[in-house]
JSON list of C-alpha atoms in Angstrom, two decimals:
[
{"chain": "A", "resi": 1, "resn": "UNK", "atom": "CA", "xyz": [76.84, -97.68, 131.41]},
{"chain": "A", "resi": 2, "resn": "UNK", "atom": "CA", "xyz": [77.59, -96.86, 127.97]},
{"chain": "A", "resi": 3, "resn": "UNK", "atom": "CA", "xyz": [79.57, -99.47, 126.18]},
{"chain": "A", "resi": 4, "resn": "UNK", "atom": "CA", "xyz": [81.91, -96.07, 124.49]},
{"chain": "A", "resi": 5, "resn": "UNK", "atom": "CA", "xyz": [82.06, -93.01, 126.63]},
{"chain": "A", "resi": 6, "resn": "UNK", "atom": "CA", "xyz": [82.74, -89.79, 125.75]},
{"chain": "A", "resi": 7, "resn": "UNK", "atom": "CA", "xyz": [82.74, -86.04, 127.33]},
{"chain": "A", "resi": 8, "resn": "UNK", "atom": "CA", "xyz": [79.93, -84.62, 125.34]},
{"chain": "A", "resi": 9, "resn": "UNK", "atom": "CA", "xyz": [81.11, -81.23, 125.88]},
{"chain": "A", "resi": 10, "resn": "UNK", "atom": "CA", "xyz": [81.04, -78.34, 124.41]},
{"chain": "A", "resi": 11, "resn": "UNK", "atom": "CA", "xyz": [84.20, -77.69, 123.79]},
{"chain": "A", "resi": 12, "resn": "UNK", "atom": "CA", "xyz": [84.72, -73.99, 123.02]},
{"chain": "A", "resi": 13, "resn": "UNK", "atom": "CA", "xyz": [88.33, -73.22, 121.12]},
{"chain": "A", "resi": 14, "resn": "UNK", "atom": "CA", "xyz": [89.83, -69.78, 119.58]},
{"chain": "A", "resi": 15, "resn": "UNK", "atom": "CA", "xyz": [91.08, -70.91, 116.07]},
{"chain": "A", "resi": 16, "resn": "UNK", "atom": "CA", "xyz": [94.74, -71.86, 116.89]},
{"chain": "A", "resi": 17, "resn": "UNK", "atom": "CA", "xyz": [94.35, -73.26, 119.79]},
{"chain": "A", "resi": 18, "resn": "UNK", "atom": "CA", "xyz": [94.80, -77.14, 120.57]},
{"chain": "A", "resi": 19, "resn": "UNK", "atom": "CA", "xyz": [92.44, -79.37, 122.33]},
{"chain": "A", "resi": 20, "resn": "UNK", "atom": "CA", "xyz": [92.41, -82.90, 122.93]},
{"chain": "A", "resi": 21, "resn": "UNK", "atom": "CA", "xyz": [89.25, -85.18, 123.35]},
{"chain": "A", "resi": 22, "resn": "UNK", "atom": "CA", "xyz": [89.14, -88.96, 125.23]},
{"chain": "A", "resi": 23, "resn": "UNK", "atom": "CA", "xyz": [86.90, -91.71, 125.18]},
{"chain": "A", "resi": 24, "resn": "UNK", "atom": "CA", "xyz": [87.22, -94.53, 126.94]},
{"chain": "A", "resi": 25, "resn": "UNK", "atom": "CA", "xyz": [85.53, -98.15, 126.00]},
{"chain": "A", "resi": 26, "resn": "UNK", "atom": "CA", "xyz": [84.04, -101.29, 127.95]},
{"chain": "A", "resi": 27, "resn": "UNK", "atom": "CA", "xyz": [84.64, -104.18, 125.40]},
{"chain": "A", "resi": 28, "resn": "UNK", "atom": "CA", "xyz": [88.24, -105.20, 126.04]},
{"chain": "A", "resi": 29, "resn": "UNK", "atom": "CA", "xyz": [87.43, -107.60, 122.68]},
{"chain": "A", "resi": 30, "resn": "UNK", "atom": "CA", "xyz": [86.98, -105.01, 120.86]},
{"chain": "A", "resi": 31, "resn": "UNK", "atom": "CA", "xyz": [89.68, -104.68, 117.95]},
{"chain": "A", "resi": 32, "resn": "UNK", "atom": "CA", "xyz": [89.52, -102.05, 116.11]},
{"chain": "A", "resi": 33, "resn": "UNK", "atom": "CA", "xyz": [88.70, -97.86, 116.82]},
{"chain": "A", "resi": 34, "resn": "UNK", "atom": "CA", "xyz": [87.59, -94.68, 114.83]},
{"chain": "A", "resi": 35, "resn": "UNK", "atom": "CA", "xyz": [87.06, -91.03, 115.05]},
{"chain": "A", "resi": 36, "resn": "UNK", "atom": "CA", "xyz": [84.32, -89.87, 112.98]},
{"chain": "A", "resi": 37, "resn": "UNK", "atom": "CA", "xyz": [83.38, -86.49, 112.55]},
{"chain": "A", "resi": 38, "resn": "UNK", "atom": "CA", "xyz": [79.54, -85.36, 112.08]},
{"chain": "A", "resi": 39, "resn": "UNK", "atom": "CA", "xyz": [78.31, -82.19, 110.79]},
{"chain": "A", "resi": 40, "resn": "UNK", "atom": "CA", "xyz": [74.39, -80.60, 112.04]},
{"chain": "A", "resi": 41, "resn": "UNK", "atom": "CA", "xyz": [72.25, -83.20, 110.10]},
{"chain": "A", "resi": 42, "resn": "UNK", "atom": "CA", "xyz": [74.59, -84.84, 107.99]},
{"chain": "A", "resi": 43, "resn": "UNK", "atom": "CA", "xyz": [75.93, -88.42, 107.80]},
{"chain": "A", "resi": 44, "resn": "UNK", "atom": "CA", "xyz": [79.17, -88.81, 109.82]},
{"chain": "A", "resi": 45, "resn": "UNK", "atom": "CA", "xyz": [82.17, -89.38, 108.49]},
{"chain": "A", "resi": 46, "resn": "UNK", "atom": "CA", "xyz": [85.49, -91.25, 108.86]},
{"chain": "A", "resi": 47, "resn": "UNK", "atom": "CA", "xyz": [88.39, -88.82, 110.21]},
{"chain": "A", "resi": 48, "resn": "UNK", "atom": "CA", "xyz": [90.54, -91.62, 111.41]},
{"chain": "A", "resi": 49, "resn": "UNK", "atom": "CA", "xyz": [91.68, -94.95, 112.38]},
{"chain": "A", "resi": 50, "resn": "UNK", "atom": "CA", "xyz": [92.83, -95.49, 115.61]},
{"chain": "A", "resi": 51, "resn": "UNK", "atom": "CA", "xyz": [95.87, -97.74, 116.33]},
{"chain": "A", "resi": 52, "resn": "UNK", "atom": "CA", "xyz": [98.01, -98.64, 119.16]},
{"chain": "A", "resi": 53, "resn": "UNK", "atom": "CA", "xyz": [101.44, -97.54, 117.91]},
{"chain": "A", "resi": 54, "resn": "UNK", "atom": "CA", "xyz": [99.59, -94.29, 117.29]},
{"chain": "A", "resi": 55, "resn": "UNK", "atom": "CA", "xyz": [98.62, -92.44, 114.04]},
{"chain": "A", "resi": 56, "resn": "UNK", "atom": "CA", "xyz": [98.59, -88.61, 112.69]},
{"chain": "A", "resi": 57, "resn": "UNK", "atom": "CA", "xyz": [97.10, -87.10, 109.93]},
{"chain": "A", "resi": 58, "resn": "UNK", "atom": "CA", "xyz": [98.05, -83.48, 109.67]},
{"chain": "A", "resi": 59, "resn": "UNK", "atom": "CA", "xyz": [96.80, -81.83, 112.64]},
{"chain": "A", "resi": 60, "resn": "UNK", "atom": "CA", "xyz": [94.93, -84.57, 114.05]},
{"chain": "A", "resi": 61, "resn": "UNK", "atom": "CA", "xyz": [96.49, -87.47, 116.20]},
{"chain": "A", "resi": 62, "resn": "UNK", "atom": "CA", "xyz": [94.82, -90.56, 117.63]},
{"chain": "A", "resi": 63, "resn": "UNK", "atom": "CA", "xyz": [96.24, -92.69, 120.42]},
{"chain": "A", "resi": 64, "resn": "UNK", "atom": "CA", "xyz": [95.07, -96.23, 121.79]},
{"chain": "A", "resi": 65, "resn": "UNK", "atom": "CA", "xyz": [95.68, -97.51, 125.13]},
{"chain": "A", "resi": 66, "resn": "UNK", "atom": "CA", "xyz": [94.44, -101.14, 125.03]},
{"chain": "A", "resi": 67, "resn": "UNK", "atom": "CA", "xyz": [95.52, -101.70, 128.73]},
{"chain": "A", "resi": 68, "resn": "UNK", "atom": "CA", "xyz": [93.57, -98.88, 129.97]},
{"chain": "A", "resi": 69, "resn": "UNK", "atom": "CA", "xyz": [90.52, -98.96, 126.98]},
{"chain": "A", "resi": 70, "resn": "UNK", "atom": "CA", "xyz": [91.06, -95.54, 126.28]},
{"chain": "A", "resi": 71, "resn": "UNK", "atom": "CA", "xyz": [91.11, -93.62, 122.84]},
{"chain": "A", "resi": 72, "resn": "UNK", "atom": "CA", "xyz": [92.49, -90.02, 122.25]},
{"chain": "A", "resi": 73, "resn": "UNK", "atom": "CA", "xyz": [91.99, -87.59, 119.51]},
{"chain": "A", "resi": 74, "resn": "UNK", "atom": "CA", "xyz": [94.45, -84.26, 119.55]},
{"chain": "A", "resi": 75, "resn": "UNK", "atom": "CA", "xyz": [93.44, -81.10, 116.92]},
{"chain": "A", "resi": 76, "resn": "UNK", "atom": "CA", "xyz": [96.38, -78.96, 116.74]},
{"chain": "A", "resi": 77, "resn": "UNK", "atom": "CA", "xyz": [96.28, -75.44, 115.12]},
{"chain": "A", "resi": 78, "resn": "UNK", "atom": "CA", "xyz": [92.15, -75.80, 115.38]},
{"chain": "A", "resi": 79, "resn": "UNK", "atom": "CA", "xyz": [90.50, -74.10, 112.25]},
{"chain": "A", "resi": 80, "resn": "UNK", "atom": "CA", "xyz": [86.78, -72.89, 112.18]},
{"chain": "A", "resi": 81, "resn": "UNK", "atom": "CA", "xyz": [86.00, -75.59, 109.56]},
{"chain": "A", "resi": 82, "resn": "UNK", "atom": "CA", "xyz": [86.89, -78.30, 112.80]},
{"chain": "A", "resi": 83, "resn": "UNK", "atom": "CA", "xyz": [83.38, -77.42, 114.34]},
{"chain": "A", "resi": 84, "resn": "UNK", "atom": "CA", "xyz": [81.30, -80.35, 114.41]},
{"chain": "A", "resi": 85, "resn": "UNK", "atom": "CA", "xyz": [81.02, -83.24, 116.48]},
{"chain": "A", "resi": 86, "resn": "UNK", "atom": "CA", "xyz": [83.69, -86.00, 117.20]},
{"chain": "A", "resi": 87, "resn": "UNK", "atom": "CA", "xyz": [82.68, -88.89, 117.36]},
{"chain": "A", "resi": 88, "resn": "UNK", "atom": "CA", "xyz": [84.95, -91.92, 119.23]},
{"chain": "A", "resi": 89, "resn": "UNK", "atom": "CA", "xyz": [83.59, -95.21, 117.80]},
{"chain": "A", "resi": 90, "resn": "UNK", "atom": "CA", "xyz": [84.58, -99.37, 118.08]},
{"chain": "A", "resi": 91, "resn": "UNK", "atom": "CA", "xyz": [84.27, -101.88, 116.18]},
{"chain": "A", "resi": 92, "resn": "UNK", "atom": "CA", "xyz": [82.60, -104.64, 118.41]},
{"chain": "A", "resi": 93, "resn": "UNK", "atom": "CA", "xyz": [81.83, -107.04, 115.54]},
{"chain": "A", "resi": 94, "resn": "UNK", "atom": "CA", "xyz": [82.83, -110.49, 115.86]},
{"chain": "A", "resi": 95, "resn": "UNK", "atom": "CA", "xyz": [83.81, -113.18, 113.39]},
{"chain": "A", "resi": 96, "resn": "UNK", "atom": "CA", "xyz": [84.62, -110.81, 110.79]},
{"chain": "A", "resi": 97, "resn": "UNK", "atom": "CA", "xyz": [81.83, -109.13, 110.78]},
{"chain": "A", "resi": 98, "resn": "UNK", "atom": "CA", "xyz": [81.49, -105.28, 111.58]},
{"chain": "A", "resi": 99, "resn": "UNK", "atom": "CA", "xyz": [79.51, -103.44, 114.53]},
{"chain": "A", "resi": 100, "resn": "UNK", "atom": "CA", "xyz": [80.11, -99.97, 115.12]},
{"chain": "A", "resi": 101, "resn": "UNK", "atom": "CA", "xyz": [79.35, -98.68, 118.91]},
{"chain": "A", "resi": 102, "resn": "UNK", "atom": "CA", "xyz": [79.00, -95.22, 118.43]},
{"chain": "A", "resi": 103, "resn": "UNK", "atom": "CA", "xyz": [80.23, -92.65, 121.70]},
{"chain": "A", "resi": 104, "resn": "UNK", "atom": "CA", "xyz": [77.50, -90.19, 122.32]},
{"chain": "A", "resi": 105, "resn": "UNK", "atom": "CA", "xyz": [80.57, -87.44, 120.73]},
{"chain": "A", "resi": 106, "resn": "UNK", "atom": "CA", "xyz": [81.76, -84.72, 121.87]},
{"chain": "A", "resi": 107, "resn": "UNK", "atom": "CA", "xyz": [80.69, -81.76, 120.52]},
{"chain": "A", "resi": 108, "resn": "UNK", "atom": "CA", "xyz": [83.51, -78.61, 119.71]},
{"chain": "A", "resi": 109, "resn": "UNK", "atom": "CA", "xyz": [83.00, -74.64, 118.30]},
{"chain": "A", "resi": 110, "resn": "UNK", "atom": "CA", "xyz": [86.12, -73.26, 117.21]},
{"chain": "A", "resi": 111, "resn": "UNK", "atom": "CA", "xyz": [85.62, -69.52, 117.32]},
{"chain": "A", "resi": 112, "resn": "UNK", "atom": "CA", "xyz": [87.82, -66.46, 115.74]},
{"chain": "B", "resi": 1, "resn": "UNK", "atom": "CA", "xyz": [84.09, -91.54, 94.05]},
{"chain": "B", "resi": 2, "resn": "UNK", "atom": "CA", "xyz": [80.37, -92.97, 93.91]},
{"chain": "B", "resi": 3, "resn": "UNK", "atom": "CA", "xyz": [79.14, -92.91, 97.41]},
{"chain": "B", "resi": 4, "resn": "UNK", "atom": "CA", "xyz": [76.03, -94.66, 99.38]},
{"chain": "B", "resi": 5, "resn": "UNK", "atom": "CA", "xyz": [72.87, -93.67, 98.44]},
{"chain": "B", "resi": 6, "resn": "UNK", "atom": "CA", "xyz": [69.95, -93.46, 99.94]},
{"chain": "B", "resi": 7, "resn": "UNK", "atom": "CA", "xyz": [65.93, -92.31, 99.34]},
{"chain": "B", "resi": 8, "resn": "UNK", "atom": "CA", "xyz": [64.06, -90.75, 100.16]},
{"chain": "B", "resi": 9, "resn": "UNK", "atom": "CA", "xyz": [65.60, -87.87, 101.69]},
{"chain": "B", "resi": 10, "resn": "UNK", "atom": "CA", "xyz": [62.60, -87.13, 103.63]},
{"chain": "B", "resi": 11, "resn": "UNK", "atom": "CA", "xyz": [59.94, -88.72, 104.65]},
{"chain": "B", "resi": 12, "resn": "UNK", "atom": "CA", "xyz": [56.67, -87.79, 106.33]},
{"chain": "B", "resi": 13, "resn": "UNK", "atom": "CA", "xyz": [54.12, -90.56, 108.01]},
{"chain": "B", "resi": 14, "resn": "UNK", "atom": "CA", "xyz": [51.72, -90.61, 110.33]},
{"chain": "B", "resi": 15, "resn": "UNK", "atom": "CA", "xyz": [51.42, -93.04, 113.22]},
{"chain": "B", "resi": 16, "resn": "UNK", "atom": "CA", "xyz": [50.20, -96.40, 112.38]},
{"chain": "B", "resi": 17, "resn": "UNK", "atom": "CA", "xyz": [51.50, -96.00, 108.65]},
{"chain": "B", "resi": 18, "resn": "UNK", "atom": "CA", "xyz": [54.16, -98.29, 106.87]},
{"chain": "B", "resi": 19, "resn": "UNK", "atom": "CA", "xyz": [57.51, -96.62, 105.28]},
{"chain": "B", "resi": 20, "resn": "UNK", "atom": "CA", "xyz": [60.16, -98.65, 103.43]},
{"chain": "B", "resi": 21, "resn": "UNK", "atom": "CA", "xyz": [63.70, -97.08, 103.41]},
{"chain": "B", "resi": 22, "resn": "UNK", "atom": "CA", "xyz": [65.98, -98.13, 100.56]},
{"chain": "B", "resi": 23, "resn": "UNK", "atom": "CA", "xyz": [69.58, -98.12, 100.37]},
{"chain": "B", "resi": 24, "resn": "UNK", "atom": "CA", "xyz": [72.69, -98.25, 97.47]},
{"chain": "B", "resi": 25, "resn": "UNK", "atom": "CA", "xyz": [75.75, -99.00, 98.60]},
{"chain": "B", "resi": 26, "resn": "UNK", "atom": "CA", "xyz": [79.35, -98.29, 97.35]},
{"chain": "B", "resi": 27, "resn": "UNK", "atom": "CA", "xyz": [79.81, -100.17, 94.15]},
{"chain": "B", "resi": 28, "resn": "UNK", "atom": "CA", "xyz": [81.54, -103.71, 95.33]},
{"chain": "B", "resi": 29, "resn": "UNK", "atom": "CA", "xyz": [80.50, -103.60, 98.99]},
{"chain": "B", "resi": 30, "resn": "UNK", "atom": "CA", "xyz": [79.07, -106.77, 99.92]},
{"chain": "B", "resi": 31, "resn": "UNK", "atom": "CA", "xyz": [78.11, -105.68, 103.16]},
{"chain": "B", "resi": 32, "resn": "UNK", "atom": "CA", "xyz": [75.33, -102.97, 104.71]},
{"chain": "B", "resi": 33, "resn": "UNK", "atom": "CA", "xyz": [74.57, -101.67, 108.16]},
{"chain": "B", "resi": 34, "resn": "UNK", "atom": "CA", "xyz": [71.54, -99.65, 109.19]},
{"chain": "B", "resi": 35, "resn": "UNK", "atom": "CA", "xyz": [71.47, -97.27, 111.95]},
{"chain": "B", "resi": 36, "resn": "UNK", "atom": "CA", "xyz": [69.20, -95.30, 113.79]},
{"chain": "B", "resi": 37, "resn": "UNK", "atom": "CA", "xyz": [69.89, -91.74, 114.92]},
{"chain": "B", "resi": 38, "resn": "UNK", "atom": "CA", "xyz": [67.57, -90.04, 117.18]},
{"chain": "B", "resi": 39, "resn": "UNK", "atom": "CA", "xyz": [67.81, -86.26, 117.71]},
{"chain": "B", "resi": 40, "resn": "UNK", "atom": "CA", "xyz": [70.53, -85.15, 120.17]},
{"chain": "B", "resi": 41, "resn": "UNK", "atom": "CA", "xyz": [71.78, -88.71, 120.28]},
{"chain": "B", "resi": 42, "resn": "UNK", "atom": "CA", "xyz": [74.27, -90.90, 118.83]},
{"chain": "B", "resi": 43, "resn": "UNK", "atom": "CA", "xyz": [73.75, -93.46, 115.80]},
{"chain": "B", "resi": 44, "resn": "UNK", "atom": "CA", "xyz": [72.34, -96.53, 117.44]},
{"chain": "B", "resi": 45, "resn": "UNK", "atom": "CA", "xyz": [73.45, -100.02, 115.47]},
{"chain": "B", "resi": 46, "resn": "UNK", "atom": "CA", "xyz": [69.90, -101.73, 114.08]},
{"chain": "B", "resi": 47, "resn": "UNK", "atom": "CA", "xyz": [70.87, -104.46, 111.47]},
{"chain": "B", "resi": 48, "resn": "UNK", "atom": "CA", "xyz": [73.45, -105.49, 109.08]},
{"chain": "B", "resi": 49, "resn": "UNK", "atom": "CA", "xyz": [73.47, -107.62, 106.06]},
{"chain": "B", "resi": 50, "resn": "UNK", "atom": "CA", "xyz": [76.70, -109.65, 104.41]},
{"chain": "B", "resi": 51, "resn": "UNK", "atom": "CA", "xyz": [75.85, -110.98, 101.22]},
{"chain": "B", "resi": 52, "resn": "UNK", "atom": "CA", "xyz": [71.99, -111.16, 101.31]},
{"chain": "B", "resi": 53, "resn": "UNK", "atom": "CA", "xyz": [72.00, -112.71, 104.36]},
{"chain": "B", "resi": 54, "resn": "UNK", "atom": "CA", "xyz": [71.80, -111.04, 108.31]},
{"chain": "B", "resi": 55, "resn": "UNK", "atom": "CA", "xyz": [74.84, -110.97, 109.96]},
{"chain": "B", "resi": 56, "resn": "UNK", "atom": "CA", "xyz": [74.03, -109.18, 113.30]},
{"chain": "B", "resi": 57, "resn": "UNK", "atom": "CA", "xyz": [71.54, -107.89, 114.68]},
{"chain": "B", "resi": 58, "resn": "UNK", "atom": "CA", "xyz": [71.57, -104.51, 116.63]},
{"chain": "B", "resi": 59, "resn": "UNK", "atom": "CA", "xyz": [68.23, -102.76, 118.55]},
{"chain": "B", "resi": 60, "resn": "UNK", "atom": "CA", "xyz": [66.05, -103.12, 115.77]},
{"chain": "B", "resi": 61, "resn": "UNK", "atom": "CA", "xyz": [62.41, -102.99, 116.68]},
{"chain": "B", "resi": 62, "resn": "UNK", "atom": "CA", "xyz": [60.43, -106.57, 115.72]},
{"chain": "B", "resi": 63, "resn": "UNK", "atom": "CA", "xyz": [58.32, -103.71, 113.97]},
{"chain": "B", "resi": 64, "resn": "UNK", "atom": "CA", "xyz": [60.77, -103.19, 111.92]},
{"chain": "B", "resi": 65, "resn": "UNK", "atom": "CA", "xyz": [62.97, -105.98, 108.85]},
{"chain": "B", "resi": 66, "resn": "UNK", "atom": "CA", "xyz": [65.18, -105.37, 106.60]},
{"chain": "B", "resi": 67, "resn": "UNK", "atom": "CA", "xyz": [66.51, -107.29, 103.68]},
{"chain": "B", "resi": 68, "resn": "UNK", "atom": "CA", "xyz": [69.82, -107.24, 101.09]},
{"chain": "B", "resi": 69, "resn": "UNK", "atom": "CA", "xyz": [68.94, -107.91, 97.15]},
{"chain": "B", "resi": 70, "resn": "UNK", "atom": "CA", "xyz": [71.18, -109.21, 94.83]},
{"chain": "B", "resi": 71, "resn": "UNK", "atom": "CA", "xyz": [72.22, -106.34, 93.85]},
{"chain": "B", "resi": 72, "resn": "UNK", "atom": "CA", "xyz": [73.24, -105.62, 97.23]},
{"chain": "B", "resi": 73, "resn": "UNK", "atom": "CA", "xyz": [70.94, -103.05, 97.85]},
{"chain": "B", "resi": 74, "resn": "UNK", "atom": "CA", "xyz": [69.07, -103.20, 101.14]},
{"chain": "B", "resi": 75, "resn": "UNK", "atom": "CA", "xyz": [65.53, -102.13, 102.05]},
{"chain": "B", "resi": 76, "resn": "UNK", "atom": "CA", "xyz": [64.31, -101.32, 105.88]},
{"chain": "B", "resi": 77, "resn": "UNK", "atom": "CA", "xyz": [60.68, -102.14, 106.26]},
{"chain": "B", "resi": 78, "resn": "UNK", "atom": "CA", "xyz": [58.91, -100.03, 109.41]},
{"chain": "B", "resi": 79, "resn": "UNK", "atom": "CA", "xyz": [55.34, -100.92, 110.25]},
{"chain": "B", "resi": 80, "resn": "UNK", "atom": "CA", "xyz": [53.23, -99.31, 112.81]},
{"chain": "B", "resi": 81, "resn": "UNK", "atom": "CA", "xyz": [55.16, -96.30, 112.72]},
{"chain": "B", "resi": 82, "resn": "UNK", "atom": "CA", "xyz": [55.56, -94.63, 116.35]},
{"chain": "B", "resi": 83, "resn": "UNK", "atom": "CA", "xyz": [56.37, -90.85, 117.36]},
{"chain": "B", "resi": 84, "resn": "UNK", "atom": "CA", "xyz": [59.58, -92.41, 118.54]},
{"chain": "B", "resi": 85, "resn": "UNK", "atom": "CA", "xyz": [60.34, -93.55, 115.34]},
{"chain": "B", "resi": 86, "resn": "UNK", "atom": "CA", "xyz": [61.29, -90.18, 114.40]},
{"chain": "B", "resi": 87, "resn": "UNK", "atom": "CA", "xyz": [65.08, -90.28, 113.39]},
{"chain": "B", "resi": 88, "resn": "UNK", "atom": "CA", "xyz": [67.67, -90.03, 111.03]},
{"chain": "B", "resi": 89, "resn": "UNK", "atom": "CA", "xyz": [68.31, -93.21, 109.63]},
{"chain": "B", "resi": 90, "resn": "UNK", "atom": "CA", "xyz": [72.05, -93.90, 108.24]},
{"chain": "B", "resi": 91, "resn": "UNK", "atom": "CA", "xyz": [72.86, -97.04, 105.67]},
{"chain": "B", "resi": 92, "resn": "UNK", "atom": "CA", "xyz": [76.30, -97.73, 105.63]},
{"chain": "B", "resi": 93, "resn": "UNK", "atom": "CA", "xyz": [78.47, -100.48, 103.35]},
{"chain": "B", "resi": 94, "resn": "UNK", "atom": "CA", "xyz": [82.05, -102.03, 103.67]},
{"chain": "B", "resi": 95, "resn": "UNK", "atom": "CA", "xyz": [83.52, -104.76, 102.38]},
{"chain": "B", "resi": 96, "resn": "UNK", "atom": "CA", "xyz": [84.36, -107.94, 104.60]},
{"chain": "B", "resi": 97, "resn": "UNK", "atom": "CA", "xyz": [87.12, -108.77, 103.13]},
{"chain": "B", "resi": 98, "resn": "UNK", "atom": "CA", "xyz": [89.98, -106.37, 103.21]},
{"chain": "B", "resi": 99, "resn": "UNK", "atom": "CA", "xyz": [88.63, -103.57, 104.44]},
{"chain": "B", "resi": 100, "resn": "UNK", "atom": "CA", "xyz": [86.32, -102.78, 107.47]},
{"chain": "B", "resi": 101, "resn": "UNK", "atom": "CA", "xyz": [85.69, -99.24, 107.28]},
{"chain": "B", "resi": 102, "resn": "UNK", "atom": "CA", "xyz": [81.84, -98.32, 107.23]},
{"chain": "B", "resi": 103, "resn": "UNK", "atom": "CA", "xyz": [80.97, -95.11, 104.37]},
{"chain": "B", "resi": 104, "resn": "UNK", "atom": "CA", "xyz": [78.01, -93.38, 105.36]},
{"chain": "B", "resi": 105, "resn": "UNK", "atom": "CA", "xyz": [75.12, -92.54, 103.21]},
{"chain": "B", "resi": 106, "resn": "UNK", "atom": "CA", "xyz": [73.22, -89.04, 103.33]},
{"chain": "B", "resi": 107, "resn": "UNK", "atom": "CA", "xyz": [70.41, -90.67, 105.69]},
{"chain": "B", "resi": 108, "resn": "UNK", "atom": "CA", "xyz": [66.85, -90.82, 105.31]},
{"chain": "B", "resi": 109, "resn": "UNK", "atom": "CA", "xyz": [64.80, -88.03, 108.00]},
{"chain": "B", "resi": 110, "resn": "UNK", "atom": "CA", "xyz": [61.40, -89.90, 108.68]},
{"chain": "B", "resi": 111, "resn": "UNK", "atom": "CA", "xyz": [59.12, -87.83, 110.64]},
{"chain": "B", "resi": 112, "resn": "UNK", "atom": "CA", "xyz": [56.31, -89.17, 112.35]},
{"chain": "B", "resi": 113, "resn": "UNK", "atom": "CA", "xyz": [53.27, -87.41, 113.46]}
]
């Protein structure tokens, strides 16, 4: 079992719409979350922290459940620029030091 | 904002060969991750390097090292090159101390053939 899981989708969204993605994680150490979004062949890139009071950012929303190890991302008002893949991601680094787990992503088209 | 870099871009080998993969991090980020990325999958964790010296260790091949400079920058060393070595192949930096979030560099696409 993956140590981050995530529905790999695709998710296929008319621009507008909102859609929500999950991931769930094994690590209950773990400390800190992501979303990271990856383009076709490019390097991916931080979206957003998660935390467990909850954080937004525009259109985009990330929850943390510690109790249940589960991570949320929410896209409201989806644009076509929000295609990519979505990547849910944990730090699993110990004594200060940083290790990224990477979720397999979820992959979404936003069409017109 | 200066950003990691890495080089080549692209790189052909052929099995057997050698390739050494070279990455610049962020100005004042002490610390550099390597990752592999095979296609259709995610970025797997390989090595990571806080102040010149290894600080975890991910599933990097024993084919493979890797090594932080003074300077910071970092160098992964492949040797005996396999199809399966065919990847992209992310540096990242942070810093340790007040701030743990990993930039991404451009990546390095190493074919092998």
């Amino acid at each position: 079992r993956k140590e981050v899981e995530q529905d790999p989708g695709p998710f296929n969204v008319p621009e507008g719409a909102t859609v929500a993605f999950n991931c769930t994680y094994s690590n209950s150490a773990s400390q800190s979350f992501f979303w990271y979004r990856q383009d076709c062949r490019k390097e991916p890139k931080l979206l957003m922290s998660v935390y467990s009071s909850g954080n937004e950012d525009g259109r985009f929303t990330a929850q943390l459940n510690r109790a249940s190890q589960y991570i949320s991302l929410l896209i409201r008002d989806s644009k076509l620029s929000d295609s990519a893949t979505y990547l849910c991601v944990v730090n699993s680094g110990t004594g200060g030091y940083n290790k990224l787990i990477f979720g397999a992503g979820t992959r979404l088209a936003v069409h017109p | 904002a200066a950003g990691v870099i890495q080089s080549p871009r692209h790189l052909i080998k052929e099995k057997r060969e050698t390739a050494t993969l070279k990455c610049y991090p962020i100005p004042r980020h002490d610390t550099v991750y390597w990752y592999q990325q095979g296609p259709g999958q995610d970025p797997q964790f390989l090595i990571s390097f806080y102040e010149k010296m290894q600080s975890d260790k991910g599933s990097i091949p024993d084919r493979f090292s890797a090594q932080q400079f003074s300077d910071y920058h970092s160098e992964l060393n492949m040797s005996s090159l396999e199809l399966g070595d065919s990847a992209l192949y992310f540096c990242a930096s942070s810093r340790r101390q007040g701030g743990e979030t990993q930039y991404f560099g451009p990546g390095t696409r190493l074919l092998v053939l």
